[in-house]
Short mmCIF file of C-alpha atoms in Angstrom, two decimals:
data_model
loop_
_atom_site.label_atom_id
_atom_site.label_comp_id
_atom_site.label_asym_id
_atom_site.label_seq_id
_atom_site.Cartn_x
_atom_site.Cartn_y
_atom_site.Cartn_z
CA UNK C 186 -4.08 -53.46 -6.13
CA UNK C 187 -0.48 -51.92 -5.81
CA UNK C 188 -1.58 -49.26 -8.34
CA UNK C 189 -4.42 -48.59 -6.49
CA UNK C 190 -2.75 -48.14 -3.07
CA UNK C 191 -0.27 -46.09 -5.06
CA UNK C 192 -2.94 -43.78 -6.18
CA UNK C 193 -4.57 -43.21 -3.41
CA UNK C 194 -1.11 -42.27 -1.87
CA UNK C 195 -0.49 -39.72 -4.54
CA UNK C 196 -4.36 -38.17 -4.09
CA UNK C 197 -3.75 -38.42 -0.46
CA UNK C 198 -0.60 -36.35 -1.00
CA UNK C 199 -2.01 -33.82 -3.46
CA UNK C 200 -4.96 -33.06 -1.17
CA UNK C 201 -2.57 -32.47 1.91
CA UNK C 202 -0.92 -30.58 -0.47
CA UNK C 203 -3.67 -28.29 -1.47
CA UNK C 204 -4.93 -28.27 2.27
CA UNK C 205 -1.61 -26.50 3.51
CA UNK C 206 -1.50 -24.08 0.58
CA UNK C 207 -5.21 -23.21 1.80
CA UNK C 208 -4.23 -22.69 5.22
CA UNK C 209 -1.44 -21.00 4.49
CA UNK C 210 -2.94 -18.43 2.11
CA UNK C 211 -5.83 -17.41 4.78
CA UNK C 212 -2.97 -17.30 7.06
CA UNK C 213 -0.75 -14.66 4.62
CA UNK C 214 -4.47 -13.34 3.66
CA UNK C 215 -4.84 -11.96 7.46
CA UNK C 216 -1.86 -11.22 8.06
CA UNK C 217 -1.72 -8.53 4.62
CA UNK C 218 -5.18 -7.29 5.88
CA UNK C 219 -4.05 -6.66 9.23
CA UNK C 220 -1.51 -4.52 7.78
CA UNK C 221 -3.59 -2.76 5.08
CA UNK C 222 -6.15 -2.04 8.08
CA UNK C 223 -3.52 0.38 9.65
CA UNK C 224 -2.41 2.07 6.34
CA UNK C 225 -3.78 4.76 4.21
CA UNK C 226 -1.39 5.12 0.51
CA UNK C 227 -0.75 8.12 -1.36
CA UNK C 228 -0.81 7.63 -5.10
CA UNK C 229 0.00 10.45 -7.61
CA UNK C 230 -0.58 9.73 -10.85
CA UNK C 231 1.23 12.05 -13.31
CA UNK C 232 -0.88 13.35 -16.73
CA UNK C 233 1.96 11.41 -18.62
CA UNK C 234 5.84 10.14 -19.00
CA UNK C 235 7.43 13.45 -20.16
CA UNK C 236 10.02 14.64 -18.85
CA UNK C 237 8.02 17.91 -17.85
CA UNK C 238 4.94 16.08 -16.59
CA UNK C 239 6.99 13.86 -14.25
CA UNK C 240 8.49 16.75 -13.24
CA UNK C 241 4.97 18.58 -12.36
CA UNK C 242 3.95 15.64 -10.49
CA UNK C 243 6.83 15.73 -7.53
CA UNK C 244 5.95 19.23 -7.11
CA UNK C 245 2.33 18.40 -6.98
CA UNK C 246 3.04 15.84 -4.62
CA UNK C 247 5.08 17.85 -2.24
CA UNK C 248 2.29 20.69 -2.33
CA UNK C 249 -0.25 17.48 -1.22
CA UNK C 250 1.93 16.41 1.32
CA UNK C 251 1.87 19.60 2.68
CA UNK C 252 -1.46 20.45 2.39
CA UNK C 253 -2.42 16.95 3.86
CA UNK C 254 -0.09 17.39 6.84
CA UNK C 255 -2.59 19.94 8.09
CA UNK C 256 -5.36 17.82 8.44
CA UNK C 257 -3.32 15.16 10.32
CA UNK C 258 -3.99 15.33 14.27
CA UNK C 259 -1.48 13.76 16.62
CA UNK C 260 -2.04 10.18 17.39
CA UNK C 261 -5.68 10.11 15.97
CA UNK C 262 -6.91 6.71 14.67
CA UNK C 263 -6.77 5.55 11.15
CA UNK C 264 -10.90 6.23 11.19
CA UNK C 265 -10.68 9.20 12.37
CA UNK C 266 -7.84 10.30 9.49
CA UNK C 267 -9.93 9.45 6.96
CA UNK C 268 -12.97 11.40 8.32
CA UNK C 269 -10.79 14.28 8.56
CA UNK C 270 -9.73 13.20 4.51
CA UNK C 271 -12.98 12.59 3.51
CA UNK C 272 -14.10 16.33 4.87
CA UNK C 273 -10.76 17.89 2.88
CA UNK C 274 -10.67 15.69 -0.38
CA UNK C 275 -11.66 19.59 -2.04
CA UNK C 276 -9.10 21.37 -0.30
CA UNK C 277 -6.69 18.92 -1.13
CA UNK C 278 -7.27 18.74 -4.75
CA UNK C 279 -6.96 23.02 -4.69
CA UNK C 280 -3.67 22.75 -3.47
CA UNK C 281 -2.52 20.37 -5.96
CA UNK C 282 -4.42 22.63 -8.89
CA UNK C 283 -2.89 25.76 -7.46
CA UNK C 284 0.69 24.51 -7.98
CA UNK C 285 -0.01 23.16 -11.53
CA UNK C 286 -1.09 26.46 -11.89
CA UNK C 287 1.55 27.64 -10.61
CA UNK C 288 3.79 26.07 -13.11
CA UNK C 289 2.16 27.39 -16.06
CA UNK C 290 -0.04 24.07 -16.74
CA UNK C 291 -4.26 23.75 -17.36
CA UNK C 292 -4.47 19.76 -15.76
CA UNK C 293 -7.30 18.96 -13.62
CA UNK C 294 -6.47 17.49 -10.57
CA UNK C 295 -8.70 15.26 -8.98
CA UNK C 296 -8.66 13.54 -5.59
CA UNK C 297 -10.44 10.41 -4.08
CA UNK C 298 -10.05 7.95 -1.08
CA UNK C 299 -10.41 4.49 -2.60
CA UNK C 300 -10.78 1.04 -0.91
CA UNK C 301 -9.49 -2.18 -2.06
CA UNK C 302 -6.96 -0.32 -4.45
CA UNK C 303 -3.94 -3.05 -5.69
CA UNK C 304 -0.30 -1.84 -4.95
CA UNK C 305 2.47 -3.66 -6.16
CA UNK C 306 5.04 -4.12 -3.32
CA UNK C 307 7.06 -0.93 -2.52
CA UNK C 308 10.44 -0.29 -1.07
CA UNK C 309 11.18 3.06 0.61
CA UNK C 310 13.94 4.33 2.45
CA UNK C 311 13.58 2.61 5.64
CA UNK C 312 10.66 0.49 5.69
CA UNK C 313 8.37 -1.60 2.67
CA UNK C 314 5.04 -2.89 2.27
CA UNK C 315 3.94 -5.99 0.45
CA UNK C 316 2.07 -5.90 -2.46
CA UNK C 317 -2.30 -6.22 -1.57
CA UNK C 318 -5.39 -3.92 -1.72
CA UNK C 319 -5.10 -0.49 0.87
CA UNK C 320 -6.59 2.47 1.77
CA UNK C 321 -5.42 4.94 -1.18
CA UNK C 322 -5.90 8.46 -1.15
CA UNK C 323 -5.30 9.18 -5.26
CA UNK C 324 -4.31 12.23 -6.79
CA UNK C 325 -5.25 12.69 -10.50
CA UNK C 326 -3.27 15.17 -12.56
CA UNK C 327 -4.64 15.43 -15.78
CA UNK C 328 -5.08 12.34 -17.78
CA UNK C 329 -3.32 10.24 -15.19
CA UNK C 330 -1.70 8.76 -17.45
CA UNK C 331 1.92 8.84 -16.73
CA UNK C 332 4.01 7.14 -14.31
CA UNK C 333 2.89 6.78 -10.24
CA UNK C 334 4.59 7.58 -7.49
CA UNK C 335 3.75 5.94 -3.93
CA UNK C 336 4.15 6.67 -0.32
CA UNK C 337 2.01 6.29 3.01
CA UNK C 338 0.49 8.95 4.62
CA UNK C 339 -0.98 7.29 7.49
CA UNK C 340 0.82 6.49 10.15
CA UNK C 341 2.55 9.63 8.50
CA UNK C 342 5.63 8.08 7.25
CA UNK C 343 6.36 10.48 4.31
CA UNK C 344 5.57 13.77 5.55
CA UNK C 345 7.85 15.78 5.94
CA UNK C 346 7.18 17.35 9.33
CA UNK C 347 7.79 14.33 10.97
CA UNK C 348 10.59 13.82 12.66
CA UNK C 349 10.05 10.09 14.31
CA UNK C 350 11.67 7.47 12.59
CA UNK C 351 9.30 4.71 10.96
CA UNK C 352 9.55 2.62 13.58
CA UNK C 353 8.77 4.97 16.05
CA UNK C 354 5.69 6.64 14.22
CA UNK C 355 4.15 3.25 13.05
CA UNK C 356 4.34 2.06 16.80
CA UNK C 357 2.44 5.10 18.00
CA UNK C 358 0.64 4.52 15.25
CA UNK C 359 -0.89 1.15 16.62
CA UNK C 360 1.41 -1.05 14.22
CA UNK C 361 2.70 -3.76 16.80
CA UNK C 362 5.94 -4.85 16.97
CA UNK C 363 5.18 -8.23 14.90
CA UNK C 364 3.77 -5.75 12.10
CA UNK C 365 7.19 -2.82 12.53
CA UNK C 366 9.36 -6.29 12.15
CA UNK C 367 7.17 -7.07 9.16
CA UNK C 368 8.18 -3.64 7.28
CA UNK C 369 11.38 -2.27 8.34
CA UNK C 370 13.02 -6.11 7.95
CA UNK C 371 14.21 -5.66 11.75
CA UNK C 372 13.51 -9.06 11.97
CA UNK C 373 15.21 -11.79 9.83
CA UNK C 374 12.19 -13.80 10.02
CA UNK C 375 9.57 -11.42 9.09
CA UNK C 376 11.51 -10.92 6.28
CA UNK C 377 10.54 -14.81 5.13
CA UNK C 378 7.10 -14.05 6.30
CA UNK C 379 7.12 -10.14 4.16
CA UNK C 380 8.37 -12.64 0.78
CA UNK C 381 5.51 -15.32 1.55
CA UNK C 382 2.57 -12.11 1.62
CA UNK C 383 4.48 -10.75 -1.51
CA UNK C 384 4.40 -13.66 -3.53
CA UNK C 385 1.06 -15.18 -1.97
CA UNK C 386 -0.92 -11.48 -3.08
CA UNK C 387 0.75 -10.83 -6.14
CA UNK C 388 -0.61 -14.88 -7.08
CA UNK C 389 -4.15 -13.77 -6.59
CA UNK C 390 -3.82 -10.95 -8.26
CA UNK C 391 -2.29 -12.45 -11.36
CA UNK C 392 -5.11 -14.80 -10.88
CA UNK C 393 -8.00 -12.48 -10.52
CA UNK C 394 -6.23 -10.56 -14.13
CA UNK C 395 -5.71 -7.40 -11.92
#
């Protein structure tokens, strides 16, 4: 009988267990999607690892960027931005073929706006997102086989013509404070909270063989 009891205690325990790591992962789950909801990536993809191609592949990005920054209207919505994307995807991927052109080089560059694309989490220079599926607007260069590079482009924190900081553009941006807190570690306790969505995402992913 005292085995029994004891048993039940430990299945008790174990399902309370499992219970709270339940709630707690569709707690981290909304709080990621929340996030992604308000974020559209940039990913570049170089053709491959040489020293040349990685080289191509900043100055293709910086020709995007710049390209992209003209189809960004002040303060429009995150559905309206990717309209406006959508509509430019073409003119996009010109700009990025012009400058590998430019530099003396035959890749294709291709362009797409993805959903439910995995990003590992990503530190910039003054703000970081944790690792779940976004918004990605993906830039091809050749074989795409070479190493990535990463950044946001809406709100517009790595274009160059702005001039906000990211607090201040992801705030206008309809991030709320809770979310700013969450990615420029403003907040000690977010920062708990930005570790939990890390680890929590990158489980599922690992889990799923992503």
């Amino acid at each position: 009988m005292k085995q029994s009891k004891t048993l039940r205690r430990w299945e008790l325990a174990l399902l309370l267990g499992v219970a709270i790591a339940a709630l707690a992962g569709v707690w981290l789950d909304r709080s990621q999607a929340a996030l992604s909801d308000q974020v559209i990536r940039l990913h570049v993809l170089a053709n491959s690892d040489s020293e040349a191609d990685q080289a191509l592949k900043l100055k293709v990005r910086d020709r995007v960027l710049g390209a992209a920054s003209d189809y960004f209207v002040p303060r429009a919505t995150l559905e309206e931005t990717r309209e406006v994307l959508t509509e430019h995807l073409a003119d996009i991927a010109a700009a990025g073929a012009d400058q590998v052109a430019e530099e003396g080089y035959q890749y294709p560059v291709t362009v797409s706006l993805e959903d439910n694309y995995w990003f590992p989490t990503k530190q910039y220079t003054d703000f970081a997102l944790p690792a779940g599926e976004y918004t990605a607007l993906r830039v091809v260069i050749g074989e795409g086989a070479g190493q990535n590079w990463w950044c946001v482009v809406f709100p517009p924190l790595c274009l160059g013509s702005v001039s906000e900081t990211a607090t201040q553009t992801a705030l206008s941006d309809g991030f709320t404070q809770d979310q700013v807190s969450l990615i420029t570690g403003e907040d000690e306790g977010y920062v708990v909270k930005f570790k939990a969505i890390e680890l929590w995402e990158g489980f599922k992913h690992w889990i799923t063989g992503g």
